[in-house]
Short mmCIF file of C-alpha atoms and ligand atoms in Angstrom, two decimals:
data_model
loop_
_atom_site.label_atom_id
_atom_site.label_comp_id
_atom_site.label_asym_id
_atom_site.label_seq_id
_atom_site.Cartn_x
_atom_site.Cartn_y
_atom_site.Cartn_z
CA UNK A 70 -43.77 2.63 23.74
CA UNK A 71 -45.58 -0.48 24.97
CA UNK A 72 -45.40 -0.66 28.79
CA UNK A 73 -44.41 -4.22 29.46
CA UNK A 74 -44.23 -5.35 33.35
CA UNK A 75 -43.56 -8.56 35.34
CA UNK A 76 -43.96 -9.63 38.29
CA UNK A 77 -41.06 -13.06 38.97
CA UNK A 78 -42.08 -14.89 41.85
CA UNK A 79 -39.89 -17.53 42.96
CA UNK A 80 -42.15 -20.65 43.86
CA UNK A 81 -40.37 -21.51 47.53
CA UNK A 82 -43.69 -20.79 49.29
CA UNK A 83 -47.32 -19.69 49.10
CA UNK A 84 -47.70 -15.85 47.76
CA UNK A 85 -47.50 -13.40 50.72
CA UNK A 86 -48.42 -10.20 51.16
CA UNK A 87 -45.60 -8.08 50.25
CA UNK A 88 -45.63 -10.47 46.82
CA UNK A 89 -48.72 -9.48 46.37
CA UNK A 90 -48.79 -5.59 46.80
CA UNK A 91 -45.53 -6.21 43.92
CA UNK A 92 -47.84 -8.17 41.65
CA UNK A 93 -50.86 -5.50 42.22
CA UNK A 94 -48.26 -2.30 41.32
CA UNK A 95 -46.86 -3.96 38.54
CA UNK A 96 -50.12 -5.18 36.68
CA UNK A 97 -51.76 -1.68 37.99
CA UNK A 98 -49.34 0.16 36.04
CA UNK A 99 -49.60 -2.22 32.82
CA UNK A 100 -53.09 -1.72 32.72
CA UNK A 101 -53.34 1.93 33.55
CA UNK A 102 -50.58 1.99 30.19
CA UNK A 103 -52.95 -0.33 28.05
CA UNK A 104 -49.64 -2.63 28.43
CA UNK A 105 -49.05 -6.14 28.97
CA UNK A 106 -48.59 -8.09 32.33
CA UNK A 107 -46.18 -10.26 32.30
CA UNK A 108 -45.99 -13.91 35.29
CA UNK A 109 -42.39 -15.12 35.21
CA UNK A 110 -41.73 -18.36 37.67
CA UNK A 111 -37.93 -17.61 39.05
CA UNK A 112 -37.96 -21.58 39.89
CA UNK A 113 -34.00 -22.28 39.46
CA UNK A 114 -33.40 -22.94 43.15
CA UNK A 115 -34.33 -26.37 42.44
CA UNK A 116 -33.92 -27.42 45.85
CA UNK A 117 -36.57 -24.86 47.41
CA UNK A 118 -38.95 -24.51 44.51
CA UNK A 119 -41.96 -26.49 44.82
CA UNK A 120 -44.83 -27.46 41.89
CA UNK A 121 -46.78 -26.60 45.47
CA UNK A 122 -46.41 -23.22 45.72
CA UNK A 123 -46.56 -22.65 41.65
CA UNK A 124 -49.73 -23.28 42.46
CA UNK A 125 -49.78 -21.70 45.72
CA UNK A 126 -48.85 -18.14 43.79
CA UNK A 127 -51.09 -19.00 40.74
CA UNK A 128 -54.17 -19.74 43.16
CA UNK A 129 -53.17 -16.11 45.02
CA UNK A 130 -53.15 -14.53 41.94
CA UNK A 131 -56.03 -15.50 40.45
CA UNK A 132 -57.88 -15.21 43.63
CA UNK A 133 -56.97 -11.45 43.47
CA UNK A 134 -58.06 -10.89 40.03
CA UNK A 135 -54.37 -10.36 38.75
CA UNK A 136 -54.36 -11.87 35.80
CA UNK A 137 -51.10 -11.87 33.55
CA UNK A 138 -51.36 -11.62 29.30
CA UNK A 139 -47.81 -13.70 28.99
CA UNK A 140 -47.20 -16.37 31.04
CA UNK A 141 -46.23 -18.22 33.12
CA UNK A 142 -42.71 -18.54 32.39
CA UNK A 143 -40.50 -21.10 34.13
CA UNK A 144 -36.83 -20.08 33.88
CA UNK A 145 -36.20 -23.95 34.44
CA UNK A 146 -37.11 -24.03 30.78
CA UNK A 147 -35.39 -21.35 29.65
CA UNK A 148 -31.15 -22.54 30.85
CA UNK A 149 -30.36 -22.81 26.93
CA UNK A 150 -31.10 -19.06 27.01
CA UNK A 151 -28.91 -18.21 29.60
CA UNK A 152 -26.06 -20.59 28.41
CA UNK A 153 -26.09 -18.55 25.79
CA UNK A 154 -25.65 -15.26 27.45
CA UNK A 155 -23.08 -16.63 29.71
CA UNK A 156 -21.05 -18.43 26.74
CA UNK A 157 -21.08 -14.56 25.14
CA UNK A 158 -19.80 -12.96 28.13
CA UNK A 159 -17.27 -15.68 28.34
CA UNK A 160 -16.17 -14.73 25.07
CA UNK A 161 -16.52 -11.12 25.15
CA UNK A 162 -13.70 -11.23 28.62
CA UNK A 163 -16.90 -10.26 30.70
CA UNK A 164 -17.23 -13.53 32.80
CA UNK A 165 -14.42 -16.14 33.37
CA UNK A 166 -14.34 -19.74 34.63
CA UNK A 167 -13.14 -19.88 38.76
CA UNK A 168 -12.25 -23.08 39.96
CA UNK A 169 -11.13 -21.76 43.23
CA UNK A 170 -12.37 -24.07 45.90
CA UNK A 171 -14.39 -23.57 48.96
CA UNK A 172 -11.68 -23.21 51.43
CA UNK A 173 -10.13 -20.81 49.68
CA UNK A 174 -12.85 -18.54 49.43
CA UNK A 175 -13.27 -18.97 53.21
CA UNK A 176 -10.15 -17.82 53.92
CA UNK A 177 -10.28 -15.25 51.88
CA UNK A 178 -13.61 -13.84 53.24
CA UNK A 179 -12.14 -13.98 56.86
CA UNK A 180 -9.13 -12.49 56.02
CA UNK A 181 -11.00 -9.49 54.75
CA UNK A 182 -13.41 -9.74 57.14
CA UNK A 183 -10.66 -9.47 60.33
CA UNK A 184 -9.66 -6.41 58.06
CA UNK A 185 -13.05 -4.92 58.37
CA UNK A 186 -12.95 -4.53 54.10
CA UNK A 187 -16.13 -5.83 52.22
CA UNK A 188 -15.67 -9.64 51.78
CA UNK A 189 -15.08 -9.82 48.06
CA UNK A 190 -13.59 -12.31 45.59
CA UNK A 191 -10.47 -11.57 44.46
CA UNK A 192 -9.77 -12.15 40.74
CA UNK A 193 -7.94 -14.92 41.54
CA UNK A 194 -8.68 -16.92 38.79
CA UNK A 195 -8.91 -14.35 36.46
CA UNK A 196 -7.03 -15.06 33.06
CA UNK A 197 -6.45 -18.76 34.18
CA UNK A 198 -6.85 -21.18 31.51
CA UNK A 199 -9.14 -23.57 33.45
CA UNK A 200 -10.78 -26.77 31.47
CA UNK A 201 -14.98 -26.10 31.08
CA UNK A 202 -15.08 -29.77 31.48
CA UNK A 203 -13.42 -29.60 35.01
CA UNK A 204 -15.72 -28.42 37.53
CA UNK A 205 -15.65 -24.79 37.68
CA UNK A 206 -18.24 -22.04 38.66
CA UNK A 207 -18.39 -18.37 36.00
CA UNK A 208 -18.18 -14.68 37.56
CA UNK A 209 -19.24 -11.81 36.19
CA UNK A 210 -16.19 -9.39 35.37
CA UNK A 211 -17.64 -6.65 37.29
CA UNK A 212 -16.19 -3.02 36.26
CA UNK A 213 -13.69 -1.95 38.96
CA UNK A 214 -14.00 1.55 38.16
CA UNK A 215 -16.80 4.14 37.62
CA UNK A 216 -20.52 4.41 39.19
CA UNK A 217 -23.54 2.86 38.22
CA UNK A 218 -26.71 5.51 38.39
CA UNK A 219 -30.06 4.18 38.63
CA UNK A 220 -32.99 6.90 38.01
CA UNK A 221 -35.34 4.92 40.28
CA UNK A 222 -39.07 6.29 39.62
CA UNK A 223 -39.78 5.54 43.43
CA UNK A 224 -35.79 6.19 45.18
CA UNK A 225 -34.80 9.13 42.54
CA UNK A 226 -31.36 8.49 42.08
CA UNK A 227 -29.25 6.16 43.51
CA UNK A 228 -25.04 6.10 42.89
CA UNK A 229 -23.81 2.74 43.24
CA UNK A 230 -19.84 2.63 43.24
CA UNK A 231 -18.42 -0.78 40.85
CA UNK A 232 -15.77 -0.98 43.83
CA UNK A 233 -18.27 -2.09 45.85
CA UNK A 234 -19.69 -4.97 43.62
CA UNK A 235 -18.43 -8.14 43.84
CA UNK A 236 -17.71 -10.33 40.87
CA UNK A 237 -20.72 -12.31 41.16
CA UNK A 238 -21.24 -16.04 40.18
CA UNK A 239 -23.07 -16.23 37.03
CA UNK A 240 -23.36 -19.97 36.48
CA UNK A 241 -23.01 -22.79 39.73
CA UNK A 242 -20.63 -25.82 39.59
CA UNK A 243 -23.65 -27.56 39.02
CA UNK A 244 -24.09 -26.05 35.53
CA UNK A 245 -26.88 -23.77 36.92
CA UNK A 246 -27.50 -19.94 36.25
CA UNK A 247 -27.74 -18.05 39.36
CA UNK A 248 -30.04 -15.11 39.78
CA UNK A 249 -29.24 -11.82 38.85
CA UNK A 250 -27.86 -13.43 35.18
CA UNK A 251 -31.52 -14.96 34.58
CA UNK A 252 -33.35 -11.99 35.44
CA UNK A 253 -31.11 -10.31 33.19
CA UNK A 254 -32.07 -12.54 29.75
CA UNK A 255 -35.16 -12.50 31.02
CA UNK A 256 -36.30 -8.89 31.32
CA UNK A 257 -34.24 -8.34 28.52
CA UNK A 258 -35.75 -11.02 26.34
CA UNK A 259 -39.19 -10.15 27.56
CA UNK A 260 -38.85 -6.70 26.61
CA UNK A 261 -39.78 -5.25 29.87
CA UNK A 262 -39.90 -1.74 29.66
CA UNK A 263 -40.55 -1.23 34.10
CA UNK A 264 -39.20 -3.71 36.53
CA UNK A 265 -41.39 -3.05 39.85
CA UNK A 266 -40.32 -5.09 42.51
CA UNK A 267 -39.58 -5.08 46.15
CA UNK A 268 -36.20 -2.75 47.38
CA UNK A 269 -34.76 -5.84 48.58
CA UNK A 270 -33.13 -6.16 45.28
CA UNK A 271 -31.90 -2.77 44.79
CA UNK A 272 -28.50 -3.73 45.23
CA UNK A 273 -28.79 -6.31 42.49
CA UNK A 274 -30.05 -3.42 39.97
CA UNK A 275 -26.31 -2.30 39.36
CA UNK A 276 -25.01 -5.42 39.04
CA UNK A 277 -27.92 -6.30 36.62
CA UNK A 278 -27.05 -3.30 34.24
CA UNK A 279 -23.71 -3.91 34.37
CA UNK A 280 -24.55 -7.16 32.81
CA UNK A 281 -27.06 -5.90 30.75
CA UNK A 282 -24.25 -3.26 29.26
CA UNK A 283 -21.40 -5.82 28.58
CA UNK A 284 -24.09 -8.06 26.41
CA UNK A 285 -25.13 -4.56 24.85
CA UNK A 286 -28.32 -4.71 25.74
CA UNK A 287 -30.66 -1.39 26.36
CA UNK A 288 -31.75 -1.88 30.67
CA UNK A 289 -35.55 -1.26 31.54
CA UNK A 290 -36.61 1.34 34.16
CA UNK A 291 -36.71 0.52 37.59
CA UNK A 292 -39.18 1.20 40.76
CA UNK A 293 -38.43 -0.16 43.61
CA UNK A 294 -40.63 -0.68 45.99
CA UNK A 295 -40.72 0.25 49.75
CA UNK A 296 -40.92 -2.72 52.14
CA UNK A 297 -43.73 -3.78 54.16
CA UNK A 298 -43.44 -3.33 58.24
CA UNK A 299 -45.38 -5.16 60.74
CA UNK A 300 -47.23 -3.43 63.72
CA UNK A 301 -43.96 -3.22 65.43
CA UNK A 302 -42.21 -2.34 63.29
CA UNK A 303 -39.95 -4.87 62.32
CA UNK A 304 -40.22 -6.49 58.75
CA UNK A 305 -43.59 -8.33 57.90
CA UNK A 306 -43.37 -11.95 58.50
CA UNK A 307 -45.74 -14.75 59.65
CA UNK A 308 -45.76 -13.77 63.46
CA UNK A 309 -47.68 -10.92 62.22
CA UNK A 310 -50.53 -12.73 61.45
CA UNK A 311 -51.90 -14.48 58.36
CA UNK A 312 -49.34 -13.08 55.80
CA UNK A 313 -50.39 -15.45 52.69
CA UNK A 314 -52.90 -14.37 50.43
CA UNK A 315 -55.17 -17.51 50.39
CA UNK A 316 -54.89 -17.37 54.34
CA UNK A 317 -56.84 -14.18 54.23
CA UNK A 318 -59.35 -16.00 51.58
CA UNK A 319 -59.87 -18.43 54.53
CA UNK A 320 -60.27 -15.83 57.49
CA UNK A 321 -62.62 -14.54 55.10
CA UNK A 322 -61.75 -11.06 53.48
CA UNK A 323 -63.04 -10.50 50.43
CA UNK A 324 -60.15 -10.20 47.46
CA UNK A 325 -61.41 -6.32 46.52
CA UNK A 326 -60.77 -5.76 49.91
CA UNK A 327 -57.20 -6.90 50.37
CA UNK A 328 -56.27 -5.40 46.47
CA UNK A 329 -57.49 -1.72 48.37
CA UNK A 330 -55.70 -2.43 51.07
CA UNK A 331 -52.55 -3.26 49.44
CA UNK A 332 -52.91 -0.84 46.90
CA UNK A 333 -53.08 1.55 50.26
CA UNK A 334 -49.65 0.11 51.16
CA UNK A 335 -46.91 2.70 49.44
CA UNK A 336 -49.53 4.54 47.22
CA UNK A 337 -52.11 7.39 48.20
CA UNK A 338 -54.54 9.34 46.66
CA UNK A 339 -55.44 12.45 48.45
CA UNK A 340 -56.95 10.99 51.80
CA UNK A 341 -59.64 8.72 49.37
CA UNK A 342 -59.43 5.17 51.41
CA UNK A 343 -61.55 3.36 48.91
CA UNK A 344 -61.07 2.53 45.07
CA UNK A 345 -62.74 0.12 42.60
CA UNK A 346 -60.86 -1.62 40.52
CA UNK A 347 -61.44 1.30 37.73
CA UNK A 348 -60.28 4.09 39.90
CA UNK A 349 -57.03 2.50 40.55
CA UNK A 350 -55.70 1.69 37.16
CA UNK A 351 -56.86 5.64 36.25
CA UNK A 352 -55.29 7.16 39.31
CA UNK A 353 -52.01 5.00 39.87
CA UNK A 354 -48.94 6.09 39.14
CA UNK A 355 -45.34 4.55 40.01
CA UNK A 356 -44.42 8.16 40.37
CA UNK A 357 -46.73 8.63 43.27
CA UNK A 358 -45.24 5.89 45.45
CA UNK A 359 -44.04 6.65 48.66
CA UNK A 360 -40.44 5.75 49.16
CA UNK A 361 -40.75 4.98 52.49
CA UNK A 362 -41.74 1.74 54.75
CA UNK A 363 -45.50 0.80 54.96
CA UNK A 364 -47.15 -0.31 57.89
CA UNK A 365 -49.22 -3.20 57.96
CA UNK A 366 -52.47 -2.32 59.71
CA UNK A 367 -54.75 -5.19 60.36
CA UNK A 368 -57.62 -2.83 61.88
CA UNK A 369 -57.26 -0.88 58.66
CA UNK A 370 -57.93 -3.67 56.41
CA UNK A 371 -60.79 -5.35 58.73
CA UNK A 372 -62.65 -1.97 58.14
CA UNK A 373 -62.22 -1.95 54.63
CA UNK A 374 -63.64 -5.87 54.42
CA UNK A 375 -66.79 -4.62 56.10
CA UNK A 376 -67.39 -1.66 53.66
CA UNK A 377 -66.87 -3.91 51.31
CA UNK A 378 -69.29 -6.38 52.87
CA UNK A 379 -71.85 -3.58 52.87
CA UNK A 380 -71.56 -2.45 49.42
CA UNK A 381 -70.69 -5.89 47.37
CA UNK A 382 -74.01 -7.30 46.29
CA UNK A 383 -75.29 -9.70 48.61
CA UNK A 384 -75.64 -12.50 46.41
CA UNK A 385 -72.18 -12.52 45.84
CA UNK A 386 -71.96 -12.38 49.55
CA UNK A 387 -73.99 -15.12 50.08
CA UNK A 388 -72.39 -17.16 47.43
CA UNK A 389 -68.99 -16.78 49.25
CA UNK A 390 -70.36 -16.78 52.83
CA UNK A 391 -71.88 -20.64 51.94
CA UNK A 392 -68.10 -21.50 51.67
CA UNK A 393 -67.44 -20.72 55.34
CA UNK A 394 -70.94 -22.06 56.58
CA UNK A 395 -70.00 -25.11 55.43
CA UNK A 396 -66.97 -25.28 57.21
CA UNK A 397 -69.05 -25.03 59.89
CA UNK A 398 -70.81 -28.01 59.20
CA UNK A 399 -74.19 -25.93 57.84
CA UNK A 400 -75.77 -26.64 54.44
CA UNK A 401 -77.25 -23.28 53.93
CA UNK A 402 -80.06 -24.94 51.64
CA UNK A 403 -81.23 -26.60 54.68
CA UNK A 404 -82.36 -22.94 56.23
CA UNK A 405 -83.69 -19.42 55.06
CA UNK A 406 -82.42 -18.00 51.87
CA UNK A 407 -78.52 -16.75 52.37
CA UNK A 408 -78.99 -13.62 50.59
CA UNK A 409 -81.57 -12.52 52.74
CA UNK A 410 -79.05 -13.42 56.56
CA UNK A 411 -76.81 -11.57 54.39
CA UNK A 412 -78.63 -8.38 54.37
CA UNK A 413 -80.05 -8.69 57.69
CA UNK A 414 -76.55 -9.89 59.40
CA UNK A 415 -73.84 -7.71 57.02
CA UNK A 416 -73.36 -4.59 59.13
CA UNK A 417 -72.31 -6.69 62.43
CA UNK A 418 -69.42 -8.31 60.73
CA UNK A 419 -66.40 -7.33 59.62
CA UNK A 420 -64.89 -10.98 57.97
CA UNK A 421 -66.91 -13.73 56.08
CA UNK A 422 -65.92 -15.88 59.36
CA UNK A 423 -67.62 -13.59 61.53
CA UNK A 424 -70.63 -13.64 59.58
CA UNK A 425 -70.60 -17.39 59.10
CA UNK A 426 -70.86 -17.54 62.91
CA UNK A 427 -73.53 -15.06 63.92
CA UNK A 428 -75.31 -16.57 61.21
CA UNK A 429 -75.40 -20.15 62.31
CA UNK A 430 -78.26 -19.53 64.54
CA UNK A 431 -80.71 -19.54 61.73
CA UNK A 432 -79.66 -22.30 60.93
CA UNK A 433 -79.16 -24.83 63.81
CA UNK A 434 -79.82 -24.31 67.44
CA UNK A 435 -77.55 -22.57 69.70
CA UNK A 436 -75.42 -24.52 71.92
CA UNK A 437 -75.63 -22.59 75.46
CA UNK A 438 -77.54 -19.25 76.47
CA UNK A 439 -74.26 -16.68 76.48
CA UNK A 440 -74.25 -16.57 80.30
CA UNK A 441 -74.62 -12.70 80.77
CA UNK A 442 -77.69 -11.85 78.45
CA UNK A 443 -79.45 -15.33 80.11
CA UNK A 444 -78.89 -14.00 83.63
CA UNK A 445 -80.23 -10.76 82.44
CA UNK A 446 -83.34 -11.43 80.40
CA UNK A 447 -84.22 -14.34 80.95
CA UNK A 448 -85.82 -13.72 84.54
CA UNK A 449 -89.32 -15.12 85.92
CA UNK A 450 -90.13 -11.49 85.46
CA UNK A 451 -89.99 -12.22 81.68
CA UNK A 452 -91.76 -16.06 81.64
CA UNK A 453 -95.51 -14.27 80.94
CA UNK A 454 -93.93 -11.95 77.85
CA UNK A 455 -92.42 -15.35 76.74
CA UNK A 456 -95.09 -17.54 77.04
CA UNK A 457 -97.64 -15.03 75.30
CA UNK A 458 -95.41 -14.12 72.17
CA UNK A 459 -94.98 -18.24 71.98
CA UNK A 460 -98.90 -18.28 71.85
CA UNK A 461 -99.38 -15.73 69.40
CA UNK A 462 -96.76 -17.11 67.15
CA UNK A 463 -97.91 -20.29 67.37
CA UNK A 464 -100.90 -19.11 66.35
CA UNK A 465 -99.52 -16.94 62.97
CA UNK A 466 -99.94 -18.46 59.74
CA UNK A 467 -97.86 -16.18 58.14
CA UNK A 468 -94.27 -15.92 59.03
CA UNK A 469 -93.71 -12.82 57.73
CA UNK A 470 -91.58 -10.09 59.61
CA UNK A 471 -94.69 -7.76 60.14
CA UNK A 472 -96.84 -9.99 61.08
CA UNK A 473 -93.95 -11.16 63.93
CA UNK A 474 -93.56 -7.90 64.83
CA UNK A 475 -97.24 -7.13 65.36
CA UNK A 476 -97.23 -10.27 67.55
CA UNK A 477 -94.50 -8.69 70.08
CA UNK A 478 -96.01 -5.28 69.97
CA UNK A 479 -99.32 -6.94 70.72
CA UNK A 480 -97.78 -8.83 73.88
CA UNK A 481 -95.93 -5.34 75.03
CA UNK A 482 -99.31 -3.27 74.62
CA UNK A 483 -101.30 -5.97 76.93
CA UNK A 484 -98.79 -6.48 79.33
CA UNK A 485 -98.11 -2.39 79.49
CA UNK A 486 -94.44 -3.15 78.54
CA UNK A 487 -91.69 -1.23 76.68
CA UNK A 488 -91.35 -3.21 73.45
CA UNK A 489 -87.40 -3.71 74.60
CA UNK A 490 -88.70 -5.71 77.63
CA UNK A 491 -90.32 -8.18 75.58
CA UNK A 492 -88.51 -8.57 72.59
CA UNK A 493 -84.58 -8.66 74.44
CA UNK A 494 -86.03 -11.78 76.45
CA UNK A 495 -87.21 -13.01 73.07
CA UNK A 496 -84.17 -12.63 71.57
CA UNK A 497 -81.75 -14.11 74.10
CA UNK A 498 -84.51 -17.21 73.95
CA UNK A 499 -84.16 -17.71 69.90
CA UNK A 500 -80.79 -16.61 69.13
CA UNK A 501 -78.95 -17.68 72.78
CA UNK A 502 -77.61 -13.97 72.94
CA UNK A 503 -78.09 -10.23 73.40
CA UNK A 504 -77.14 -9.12 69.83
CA UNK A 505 -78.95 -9.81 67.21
CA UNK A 506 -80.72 -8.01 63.80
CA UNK A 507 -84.11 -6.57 64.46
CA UNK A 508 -86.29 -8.80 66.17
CA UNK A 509 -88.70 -9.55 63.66
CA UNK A 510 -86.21 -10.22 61.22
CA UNK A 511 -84.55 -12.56 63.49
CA UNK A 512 -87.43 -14.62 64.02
CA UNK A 513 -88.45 -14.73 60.74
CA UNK A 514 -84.68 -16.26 59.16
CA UNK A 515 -85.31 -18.47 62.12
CA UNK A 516 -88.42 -19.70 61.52
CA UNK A 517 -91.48 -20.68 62.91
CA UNK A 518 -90.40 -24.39 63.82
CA UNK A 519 -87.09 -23.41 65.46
CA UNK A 520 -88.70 -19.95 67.33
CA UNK A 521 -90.91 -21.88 69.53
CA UNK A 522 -88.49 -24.71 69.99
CA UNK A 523 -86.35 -21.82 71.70
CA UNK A 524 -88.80 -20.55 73.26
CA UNK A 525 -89.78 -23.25 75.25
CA UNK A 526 -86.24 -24.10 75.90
CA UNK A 527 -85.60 -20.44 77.33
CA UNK A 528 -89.24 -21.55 79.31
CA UNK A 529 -87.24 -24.37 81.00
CA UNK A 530 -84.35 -22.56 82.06
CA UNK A 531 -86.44 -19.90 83.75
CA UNK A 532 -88.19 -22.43 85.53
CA UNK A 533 -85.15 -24.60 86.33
CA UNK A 534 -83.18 -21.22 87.75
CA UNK A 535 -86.08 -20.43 90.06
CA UNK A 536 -86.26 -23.85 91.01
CA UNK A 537 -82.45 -23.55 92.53
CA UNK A 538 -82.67 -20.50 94.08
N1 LIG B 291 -37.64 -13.84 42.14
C1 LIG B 291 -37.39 -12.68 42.94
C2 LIG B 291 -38.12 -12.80 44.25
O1 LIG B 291 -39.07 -13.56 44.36
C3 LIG B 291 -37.83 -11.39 42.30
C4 LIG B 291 -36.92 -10.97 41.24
C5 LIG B 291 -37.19 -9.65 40.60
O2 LIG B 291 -38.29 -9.12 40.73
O3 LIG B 291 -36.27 -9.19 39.95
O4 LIG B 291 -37.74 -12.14 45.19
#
């Protein structure tokens, strides 16, 4: 059998995390199978579903390396299919035509509601003759009797009593198919062998075979997945932080990154944290989901976005980390080569953000001393350090790292200093802070130019502070 999978968006925003993780499970296990991956846009809410987010989710997708083999399918296209279905269960006694109007249903539903029963419609119009060319909505002729088993690969089995389904709307006044009767056709039509989605539609599963039976068609197997909690514990959502995929693309994770992590989210593999690409499609398995909640842990995926910063190759790196440079206003061909900040810079950030900032100093001056390492280091006690290393680097005519780092170990040997004691006031003078990669390194992405620009600007502030004490 050909594994088939989809994954069925529907386009009413951008494509969040908990989308995501379904998309990654689903194309995992079609291309651990050799299968085919299969992007289906739900977009019959016509009033919520934008052209927007289609490309919101498309964008996501392809950001994450998901990429489908059929696709995408808009179910907007596709009503003459579902007519169809729905004119066959009219005729087979499945569905009929219910004209009852709104304030009847309300009733209805309060009336069973004061009666603490399930709110359910009642078959009123069931065997009425009612015109199709009067307005009208179609149920679903849901079987009152008998259980509907599911053999969920993540739940096991789950028993769903018919007396508890409703006979569902099939087709809107408006002439419009309604959920659970598209996804029906359509994983039907598709041939989906596994439909992996979220467990918020568990309880449409019965109702979807029960459809599926009374057109005689075969239903697919079924994993659903466990939802997605927040820190606290309550249901992932926005407060929690950036929850759409492109968000994280601008508070710069890298996509391998966020694919482990989500992949992390339900799924395990011994206590291994990391996997390429390779090592998940040849070690997932539906079977090996977890059936219960997953926590979102934002500390969990920072770390894994700086092992992944560590390991990618840094000219990928750089090539990405140029994006978020230039949102800080830096052309990066206007300073020392990016591949090179990368590997010095790499190991002290855990986002493309954070390395965007700690990198701008090689690249433009620093606004203000931080406060703390200026009152620190840069003392009178530290002017004659200063003021040699700026004469001996003036004096270099190669800007190499060793030859900078001869220069400070030069200036600590004459003055009898600890090498700390010289370069730490050097490096709160170039780079405005304490922190910093070696300080060779850092002067040499800085450059010669800029170094004893900073120097003597770190000269003046000296002079200025022991001017107002
Ligand atoms: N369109 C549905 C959603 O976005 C998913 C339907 C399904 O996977 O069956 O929640």
């Amino acid at each position: 059998m050909t594994i088939r999978t989809r994954f069925a968006p529907s386009p009413t925003g951008y494509l969040h995390v908990g989308g995501a993780r379904t998309a990654l499970f689903s194309w995992l296990y079609a291309r651990k199978h050799g299968g085919t991956f299969i992007l289906r846009v739900e977009d019959t809410d016509l009033e919520r579903s934008t052209e927007k987010s289609v490309n919101a989710i498309l964008e996501g997708m392809t950001w994450l390396g998901l990429d489908y083999d059929e696709g995408p399918f808009f179910q907007t296209h596709r009503f003459d299919r579902y007519n169809e279905a729905i004119e066959k269960l009219l005729e087979s006694g499945h569905a009929y035509r219910c004209n009852c109007p709104k304030e009847r249903l309300d009733a209805l539903r309060e009336e069973q509601m004061a009666k603490k029963i399930k709110p359910r419609y009642d078959r009123h119009c069931y065997g009425k003759t009612i015109d199709p060319s009067e307005p009208h909505v179609v149920r679903f002729l849901n079987p009152d009797e008998g259980v509907v088993e599911v053999e969920d690969l993540v739940r096991g089995k789950v028993v769903f009593n018919n007396a508890e389904l409703d006979d569902l709307i099939i087709r809107r006044s408006d002439g419009s198919p309604t959920y659970n009767l598209t996804v029906v056709v359509d994983d039907t039509e598709m041939g989906i062998t596994h439909v992996i989605r979220g467990d918020d539609h568990l309880n449409n599963t019965p109702r979807q075979i029960n459809m599926m039976k009374a057109l005689g068609l075969q239903p697919p197997r079924y994993a659903h997945l466990p939802m997605i909690l927040g820190e606290d514990g309550s249901r992932l959502s926005k407060r929690h932080g950036a929850v759409s995929v492109i968000e994280y693309r601008e508070k710069g994770f890298l996509p391998e990154a966020l694919i482990n992590y989500l992949v992390r989210l339900g799924w395990s593999h011994g206590d291994q944290e990391i996997f390429t690409i390779d090592e998940m499609i040849r070690l997932f398995d539906i079977k090996d989901v977890n059936n219960s909640a997953a926590s979102f842990d934002n500390e969990k995926l920072l770390w894994l976005n700086q092992q992944y910063l560590i390991k990618d190759d840094p000219a990928r790196i750089a090539r990405l980390l140029s994006h978020h440079l230039g949102k800080l206003g830096i052309d990066p061909a206007e300073g020392p080569d990016l591949v090179e900040v990368v590997k010095a810079q790499r190991e002290r950030a855990k986002t493309l953000v954070e390395l965007a900032e700690i990198s701008t100093i090689f690249y433009r001056d620093y606004e203000a001393f931080d406060e703390k390492a200026a009152k620190k280091n840069l003392r009178p006690a530290a002017r004659e350090a200063l003021e040699r290393c700026r004469a001996e680097l003036e004096a270099l005519h190669n800007w190499t790292p060793e030859a900078i780092h001869h220069c400070v170990v030069k200036v600590a040997e004459q003055l009898e200093l600890k090498l700390g004691k010289v370069a730490q006031p050097l490096r709160v003078a170039v780079t405005g802070r304490a922190a910093s990669p070696s300080i060779d390194v850092t002067l040499y992405l800085t450059g010669k130019e800029a170094t004893l620009r900073r120097i003597d600007r770190a000269l003046n502030y000296i002079n200025e502070r022991e001017e107002n004490q």
